[in-house]
Coordinates of C-alpha atoms and ligand atoms in Angstrom, one line a residue:
M1 CA 135.0 123.7 96.8
S2 CA 133.4 121.7 99.6
E3 CA 130.3 119.6 98.8
T4 CA 128.0 121.8 100.9
T5 CA 128.8 124.9 98.8
T6 CA 128.6 123.3 95.4
P7 CA 125.6 124.9 93.6
V8 CA 122.7 122.6 92.8
S9 CA 120.3 123.3 90.0
V10 CA 117.1 121.7 88.9
T11 CA 115.7 122.2 85.4
F12 CA 112.2 121.2 84.2
W13 CA 112.1 119.9 80.7
G14 CA 108.6 118.4 80.8
T15 CA 105.9 119.0 83.5
R16 CA 102.7 117.6 81.9
G17 CA 101.1 114.4 83.0
S18 CA 99.5 111.6 80.9
I19 CA 100.0 113.0 77.4
S20 CA 101.8 115.9 75.7
T21 CA 99.6 119.0 75.2
P22 CA 101.1 121.4 72.6
G23 CA 99.0 124.5 71.8
G24 CA 98.4 128.1 72.7
S25 CA 96.8 127.5 76.0
T26 CA 99.7 125.4 77.4
E27 CA 102.7 127.5 76.2
K28 CA 103.6 129.0 79.5
Y29 CA 103.7 125.9 81.8
G30 CA 104.5 123.6 78.9
G31 CA 103.1 120.6 77.1
N32 CA 105.9 118.0 77.3
T33 CA 105.6 115.0 79.6
P34 CA 107.9 114.5 82.7
C35 CA 111.6 115.1 82.5
V36 CA 113.7 116.9 85.1
S37 CA 117.4 117.2 85.4
V38 CA 119.5 117.8 88.5
R39 CA 123.0 119.1 88.4
C40 CA 125.5 119.4 91.2
G41 CA 129.0 120.6 90.0
R42 CA 130.0 118.2 87.3
S43 CA 127.6 115.5 88.3
S44 CA 124.1 115.3 86.8
I45 CA 121.1 113.0 86.6
I46 CA 117.9 112.9 84.6
L47 CA 114.6 112.0 86.2
D48 CA 112.1 110.4 83.8
A49 CA 112.2 110.3 80.0
G50 CA 108.9 111.9 79.0
T51 CA 108.8 113.9 75.8
G52 CA 110.6 116.8 77.5
I53 CA 113.8 114.8 77.4
R54 CA 114.1 115.5 73.6
V55 CA 115.0 119.1 74.2
L56 CA 117.4 118.2 76.9
G57 CA 119.0 115.7 74.5
I58 CA 119.5 118.4 71.9
R59 CA 121.3 120.5 74.5
L60 CA 123.5 117.6 75.7
A61 CA 124.3 116.5 72.2
S62 CA 125.8 119.9 71.3
Q63 CA 127.8 119.8 74.6
I64 CA 129.0 116.3 73.6
H65 CA 130.1 117.5 70.2
S66 CA 132.1 120.3 71.7
E67 CA 133.4 118.7 74.8
G68 CA 133.5 115.0 74.0
P69 CA 131.5 111.9 75.1
S70 CA 129.9 111.8 78.5
A71 CA 127.8 109.5 80.7
Q72 CA 124.1 110.1 81.0
H73 CA 122.1 108.6 83.9
I74 CA 118.4 108.4 83.5
L75 CA 116.3 107.3 86.5
L76 CA 112.8 106.2 85.7
S77 CA 110.0 106.6 88.3
H78 CA 108.0 104.0 86.3
T79 CA 107.4 102.9 82.7
H80 CA 104.0 104.5 81.9
W81 CA 104.2 106.1 78.5
D82 CA 104.3 109.7 79.7
H83 CA 107.6 108.8 81.5
I84 CA 109.4 106.9 78.8
Q85 CA 108.1 108.1 75.5
G86 CA 110.9 110.7 74.8
L87 CA 113.7 108.1 75.2
P88 CA 113.8 107.1 71.5
F89 CA 114.2 110.8 70.7
F90 CA 117.1 111.4 73.1
Q91 CA 120.0 112.5 70.9
P92 CA 122.9 111.3 73.0
A93 CA 121.6 107.8 72.5
Y94 CA 122.7 108.1 68.9
I95 CA 126.2 109.3 69.6
K96 CA 129.0 106.8 69.7
G97 CA 131.0 106.9 72.9
T98 CA 128.1 108.0 75.1
D99 CA 127.4 105.8 78.1
L100 CA 123.7 105.8 78.6
V101 CA 122.6 104.2 81.8
I102 CA 118.9 103.8 82.4
Y103 CA 117.7 102.8 85.9
G104 CA 114.3 101.6 86.9
S105 CA 112.3 99.5 89.3
A106 CA 112.7 95.7 89.4
Q107 CA 109.2 95.4 90.8
K108 CA 107.6 94.7 87.4
E109 CA 106.4 91.5 85.9
R110 CA 108.6 92.1 82.9
F111 CA 112.3 92.9 82.9
L112 CA 112.8 96.6 82.5
E113 CA 114.9 96.1 79.4
S114 CA 112.1 94.3 77.6
I115 CA 109.6 97.1 78.5
L116 CA 112.0 99.8 77.1
S117 CA 113.0 97.9 74.0
G118 CA 109.4 97.0 73.4
Q119 CA 108.5 100.6 72.8
M120 CA 111.2 100.7 70.1
D121 CA 109.9 97.5 68.4
L122 CA 109.8 98.0 64.6
N123 CA 106.0 98.2 64.7
Y124 CA 106.3 101.4 66.8
F125 CA 109.6 102.9 65.9
P126 CA 112.1 102.7 63.0
V127 CA 115.2 102.2 65.2
Q128 CA 115.6 99.4 67.5
M129 CA 117.2 99.8 70.9
K130 CA 120.1 97.4 70.1
E131 CA 120.9 99.6 67.1
L132 CA 121.6 102.7 69.2
A133 CA 125.2 104.0 68.9
A134 CA 125.6 104.8 72.6
N135 CA 126.6 102.1 75.1
V136 CA 123.2 101.5 76.6
S137 CA 122.9 99.7 79.9
I138 CA 119.6 99.1 81.6
R139 CA 119.8 98.5 85.3
E140 CA 117.1 97.6 87.8
F141 CA 117.5 99.2 91.2
E142 CA 119.1 96.6 93.5
D143 CA 119.3 98.8 96.6
R144 CA 117.5 101.7 98.2
F145 CA 120.6 103.9 97.9
M146 CA 122.7 104.9 94.9
T147 CA 125.4 107.4 94.3
I148 CA 126.2 109.1 90.9
G149 CA 129.2 111.4 91.3
D150 CA 128.4 113.9 94.0
I151 CA 124.7 113.1 93.9
H152 CA 123.2 110.7 96.5
I153 CA 119.9 109.1 95.8
E154 CA 117.4 107.2 98.0
M155 CA 114.5 105.4 96.4
Q156 CA 111.2 104.3 97.8
E157 CA 108.3 102.4 96.2
Q158 CA 105.0 104.2 95.8
I159 CA 102.2 101.7 95.7
L160 CA 99.4 104.2 95.4
H161 CA 99.6 104.4 91.6
P162 CA 98.5 101.7 89.1
G163 CA 101.5 99.4 88.6
G164 CA 103.5 101.4 91.2
S165 CA 106.1 104.0 90.9
I166 CA 109.3 105.1 92.6
R167 CA 110.0 108.4 94.4
F168 CA 113.6 109.7 94.7
K169 CA 115.2 111.7 97.4
I170 CA 118.3 113.4 96.0
T171 CA 121.0 114.8 98.3
A172 CA 123.6 117.0 96.7
G173 CA 125.6 120.0 97.6
G174 CA 124.0 120.0 101.1
R175 CA 120.5 120.3 99.5
K176 CA 117.6 117.9 99.5
I177 CA 115.3 117.5 96.6
V178 CA 112.4 115.0 96.4
Y179 CA 110.9 113.9 93.1
A180 CA 107.6 112.1 93.9
T181 CA 105.3 112.1 91.0
D182 CA 102.5 109.6 90.0
V183 CA 101.2 108.9 93.5
E184 CA 97.7 109.2 95.0
L185 CA 98.4 110.8 98.3
N186 CA 94.7 111.3 99.0
A187 CA 94.4 107.5 99.4
A188 CA 96.9 107.6 102.3
F189 CA 96.2 111.0 103.9
D190 CA 92.4 111.2 103.4
P191 CA 91.0 107.7 102.9
A192 CA 87.3 106.9 103.3
E193 CA 88.3 104.4 105.9
P194 CA 91.7 104.9 107.6
T195 CA 93.6 101.7 108.3
R196 CA 97.0 100.9 109.9
E197 CA 98.3 100.6 106.3
T198 CA 97.0 104.0 105.1
R199 CA 98.5 105.6 108.2
R200 CA 101.8 103.8 107.6
L201 CA 101.9 105.0 104.0
A202 CA 101.2 108.6 105.1
E203 CA 103.9 108.6 107.7
E204 CA 106.4 107.1 105.3
Y205 CA 105.7 109.8 102.7
S206 CA 105.9 112.6 105.3
A207 CA 109.2 111.3 106.6
F208 CA 110.6 111.0 103.1
I209 CA 109.9 114.6 102.1
R210 CA 110.6 116.2 105.5
D211 CA 112.6 119.5 105.3
A212 CA 113.1 119.1 101.6
D213 CA 114.6 122.2 100.0
L214 CA 112.5 121.4 96.9
L215 CA 109.6 118.9 96.5
I216 CA 108.5 118.1 93.0
G217 CA 105.1 116.6 93.8
D218 CA 102.1 115.1 92.0
G219 CA 99.3 117.7 92.0
Q220 CA 97.3 116.7 88.9
Y221 CA 93.7 117.4 90.1
S222 CA 91.8 120.2 91.7
G223 CA 89.9 119.2 94.9
S224 CA 86.6 118.9 93.0
E225 CA 88.1 116.9 90.1
Y226 CA 89.7 114.4 92.5
A227 CA 86.2 113.3 93.6
F228 CA 85.7 111.8 90.1
K229 CA 89.3 110.5 89.7
K230 CA 89.7 108.3 92.8
G231 CA 91.9 105.4 92.1
W232 CA 93.5 106.9 89.1
G233 CA 96.8 107.3 90.9
H234 CA 97.2 111.1 91.3
T235 CA 96.9 113.7 94.0
S236 CA 94.7 116.8 94.5
V237 CA 96.4 120.1 94.8
P238 CA 95.0 121.2 98.2
L239 CA 96.1 117.9 99.8
L240 CA 99.6 118.0 98.3
L241 CA 100.0 121.6 99.6
E242 CA 98.8 120.7 103.1
V243 CA 101.0 117.6 103.4
A244 CA 104.1 119.3 102.0
H245 CA 103.6 122.3 104.4
A246 CA 103.1 120.0 107.4
A247 CA 106.5 118.3 106.5
H248 CA 108.3 121.7 106.4
V249 CA 109.0 121.6 102.7
R250 CA 110.7 124.9 101.7
Q251 CA 109.8 125.0 98.0
L252 CA 107.0 123.0 96.4
A253 CA 106.8 122.5 92.6
V254 CA 103.3 121.3 91.8
F255 CA 103.9 118.8 88.9
H256 CA 102.3 116.3 86.5
H257 CA 99.8 118.8 85.2
D258 CA 96.5 117.5 84.0
P259 CA 96.3 117.6 80.1
E260 CA 92.9 119.5 80.5
H261 CA 94.4 122.4 82.5
S262 CA 95.5 125.6 80.8
D263 CA 98.1 128.3 81.7
A264 CA 95.3 130.6 82.8
Y265 CA 94.1 127.9 85.3
F266 CA 97.6 127.5 86.8
D267 CA 98.0 131.3 87.2
T268 CA 94.7 131.3 89.1
L269 CA 95.8 128.4 91.3
E270 CA 99.0 130.2 92.1
Q271 CA 97.2 133.3 93.1
Q272 CA 94.7 131.3 95.1
F273 CA 97.2 129.2 97.1
G274 CA 100.6 131.0 96.8
P275 CA 100.3 133.9 99.2
A276 CA 98.8 132.0 102.1
Y277 CA 101.7 129.5 102.1
R278 CA 104.4 132.1 101.5
N279 CA 103.1 134.0 104.6
A280 CA 102.6 130.9 106.7
A281 CA 104.9 129.7 109.5
P282 CA 107.1 128.1 108.4
A283 CA 106.9 129.8 104.9
M284 CA 106.6 127.5 101.9
H285 CA 107.1 128.8 98.4
V286 CA 104.6 127.1 96.1
F287 CA 104.8 127.3 92.3
W288 CA 103.4 125.4 89.4
A289 CA 106.3 123.7 87.6
R290 CA 107.0 125.4 84.2
E291 CA 108.9 123.8 81.3
G292 CA 112.2 125.4 80.7
I293 CA 112.8 127.0 84.1
T294 CA 115.8 126.3 86.3
I295 CA 115.7 126.5 90.1
D296 CA 119.0 127.2 91.8
L297 CA 119.2 125.8 95.3
Ligands
ZN301 ZN1 102.6 110.0 84.7
ZN302 ZN1 102.0 106.7 85.8

């Protein structure tokens, strides 16, 4: 099978931002914090290790028990709690013979390894990172580009988030997927005072997502909420939609849901914005990312 015809699938294991939100009003879109897996043939990667990675880990562990050890590659956008908190509950980490490779930004004051092992300090968690049975290796990104099996990844720093974060452009099976969460696009595309730097940041983002088959984008706030959340590092829904459409994105998964938002609210947003973008030229399919769903591209 040639690379361009290899099916690519994306599964959402956690879609909530900031903190997990179990309960009756979040059942449909999910309460776990960010984790997304991308598969292309026999190659796969995991984006972020929020609480959603626990369920993925259970699935992978049973696969490992029946098919033997495998390598797991986890790419972290950044190390805020909601993106790393599931890591100590990732079952393959406790299976001997598993190669667990965790990648993250080098643009931190502390070495990535000390941040990750810090959350497993005995004061916070009963098992320390060095006690994990898997062969754990923690790597800081050295280059903008990386290849894992048939999956090619390009990284770009996002400075419009407290402490920064990284966005990933994933090319696999002839498809292009962009994972760009935890970024305040309003500060680049709609600043109070545009500067050469804000224009540059906006252009850089648009070029990165252009013609994506799927963009998983930060859309935490409504337009009116954003007015009170400036500088918090997240984007408003109307702006994300506008920017994605202008860059000819084919499918947009609104991601990093606000903990205060309910299933009923997302249904309303989908009805409010979905049809106009589906019928626009070019058409863009907008949906609110739901925990447990798989998108085949
Ligand atoms: Zn986050
Ligand atoms: Zn963050």
